[in-house]
Every structure is written in C-alpha cells, then in structure tokens.
Amino acid sequence: MTSETITAESAGTWHLGDPSDRERSLAVLRRAVELGVNHIDTAAFYFSSLRSANELINSALAPYADDLVIATKVGPYRDWSGEWGTSARPEDLRGHVEENLRQLGRDHLDVVYLRRMRQDSIAEHFGALAELRAAGLVRHLALSDVEPRHLAEAQAIAPVVSVQNRYGLGFHDPATDALLAQCRAQGIAFVPFYAIAGEAGPRGAGTAHEEEVRAVARAHGASPAQVRIAWTLHQGPNVLAIPGTGNPDHLAENVAAGALRLTDEELARLDGARTG
C-alpha cells in the first residue's frame, strides 16, 4: 500500500470535545493533499455548531484536483440545529444528495455510501440512490454498516464499489470479517472506520491488544496508531483507511503508516491477539 491509500476522515463529527481551529483545519486538509491523500470521507451530517466538514473541504480544496475522490454518506439525518432526526426515507435521499452537492460546490458526487440505519432490507433506499446515479448526480454507489446479505441485496440493483464498516485490531466482528472476505474476492474496496479507535469508537484511540501493538511499534520505531493503520492496510490490496484527525502531526504520521511493512510473524502475532 502506498500513502495515496491513506484517507482523511473529517473530524468533529459527533460533538465530542472542542472543534479544531478553523485555519488549522483548512491547513490540515491542504497538507493532506500535498502528502498524496486523494480520498476524503465526509458527509453533510458531519457538523457541529461551529464547523461543517463539507464547508471546510470546499473552502480548502476547491477547485478540486481531478484525481481527488470525495466520498459522502447519506441515511442518518440532522435537523438545522444539529439534533439527530429519524433516519432518511427513500424519498428523502435526493434532498440529502443535493445538500452534499451544494455544500461541496460540485455538480456530481464521486461516491455515495448508503449508511444503513438498522433497517432489515436496504432495497428501497439503495434503489433510490441507483436512480440518482442514473440521473448523473452520483458516479458510484457504496454501502456502510452492512452485513454480507445487504451487499448481495444491493448488487441485485446496481454495482457497489465500496463497503465501509467498523473494523480494526480493537474490534472483532465475525460478520464483518466475512464481509471483508467477500469484498476481497470481488475486488470491492473495503474502507474500515475506527481502525485506530477500536472499542473506543468516536472517543479516541483504543487500548485493546496494546501490549502486542506496542511491541511491534517498538520494532519499527513507529507509534501504536501507525501499527494499527498498517495492520488494517495489510488485510488486502482492496483495503483503505480513513483515520480522522485535525492535527497536522498526526496527519503526517497517519500517511507515513502507509509505508510501514509488517512481517508475517508480526501479522500473525497481532491476528492472534485479535482473535484469541
């Protein structure tokens, strides 16, 4: 994996802590592109009372480079005050796509994820996005927080280019492991979130398996976070990473993790700690 596969997920999504300084946020986005990042993960519902991820991306990076892929998500919904509303109905999704277009200043979206919100079937929602793809508002469709059966359900409607689920050393879900294998076999991108955070989720870096992670980190002169990213990228050529940060130093470390090569023995040690 090269550093170009490291992606930058927008920070400040869940109202945890203080929003980053605006100018620093803009500088981090611009520096990410300078370092070779060409895939940014965002959503219109990534905002707080002081910051909007889409607005920051637009301000920092427009006009966008031809090779920059901006992936957005629809499904969850916030009202104008930032409070979470009920999940989108199929007929709501066009408005959500158009809001992302407006905020990002684009006439199409590169990739749109349908974020499943606990519904058993995704056919109606995914079908609505497939209609927007046919209309030219969306180039590629993707899925988030799904099981293997949902991927098959969506593929019966339209092509799926990427799947985004929670996955990492600190979080083990056999269904997601099966989904990763399914994506690998079909050449579908797999983009895990919380690859660093693990069980801590949006609240920060996890500590699960820290002894094994630190031992590998010491052997490479790397940080534990870099080892977690590197382990994620070693799961297959179709696997990307979206470690979110508003810190320029963390950004550089995250990108550098793309060049970290773990040995077979180190991978086996980390795998054993995860599944043991």
JSON list of C-alpha atoms in Angstrom, two decimals, residues 126-127 129-131 133-134 140-143 150-161:
[
{"chain": "A", "resi": 126, "resn": "PHE", "atom": "CA", "xyz": [-30.41, 1.71, -2.42]},
{"chain": "A", "resi": 127, "resn": "GLY", "atom": "CA", "xyz": [-32.85, 1.74, -5.34]},
{"chain": "A", "resi": 129, "resn": "LEU", "atom": "CA", "xyz": [-29.69, 6.09, -4.92]},
{"chain": "A", "resi": 130, "resn": "ALA", "atom": "CA", "xyz": [-29.44, 3.98, -8.07]},
{"chain": "A", "resi": 131, "resn": "GLU", "atom": "CA", "xyz": [-31.96, 6.34, -9.69]},
{"chain": "A", "resi": 133, "resn": "ARG", "atom": "CA", "xyz": [-26.78, 7.52, -10.24]},
{"chain": "A", "resi": 134, "resn": "ALA", "atom": "CA", "xyz": [-28.70, 7.02, -13.48]},
{"chain": "A", "resi": 140, "resn": "HIS", "atom": "CA", "xyz": [-20.54, 5.36, -7.79]},
{"chain": "A", "resi": 141, "resn": "LEU", "atom": "CA", "xyz": [-22.59, 3.75, -5.03]},
{"chain": "A", "resi": 142, "resn": "ALA", "atom": "CA", "xyz": [-21.35, 2.21, -1.79]},
{"chain": "A", "resi": 143, "resn": "LEU", "atom": "CA", "xyz": [-22.63, 0.73, 1.48]},
{"chain": "A", "resi": 150, "resn": "HIS", "atom": "CA", "xyz": [-27.06, -6.48, 2.30]},
{"chain": "A", "resi": 151, "resn": "LEU", "atom": "CA", "xyz": [-24.22, -6.38, -0.20]},
{"chain": "A", "resi": 152, "resn": "ALA", "atom": "CA", "xyz": [-25.87, -9.09, -2.25]},
{"chain": "A", "resi": 153, "resn": "GLU", "atom": "CA", "xyz": [-29.21, -7.28, -1.99]},
{"chain": "A", "resi": 154, "resn": "ALA", "atom": "CA", "xyz": [-27.69, -4.04, -3.29]},
{"chain": "A", "resi": 155, "resn": "GLN", "atom": "CA", "xyz": [-25.76, -5.72, -6.09]},
{"chain": "A", "resi": 156, "resn": "ALA", "atom": "CA", "xyz": [-29.02, -7.05, -7.49]},
{"chain": "A", "resi": 157, "resn": "ILE", "atom": "CA", "xyz": [-29.97, -3.39, -8.05]},
{"chain": "A", "resi": 158, "resn": "ALA", "atom": "CA", "xyz": [-26.74, -1.60, -9.06]},
{"chain": "A", "resi": 159, "resn": "PRO", "atom": "CA", "xyz": [-22.95, -2.02, -8.79]},
{"chain": "A", "resi": 160, "resn": "VAL", "atom": "CA", "xyz": [-21.33, -1.46, -5.39]},
{"chain": "A", "resi": 161, "resn": "VAL", "atom": "CA", "xyz": [-17.77, -0.09, -5.45]}
]
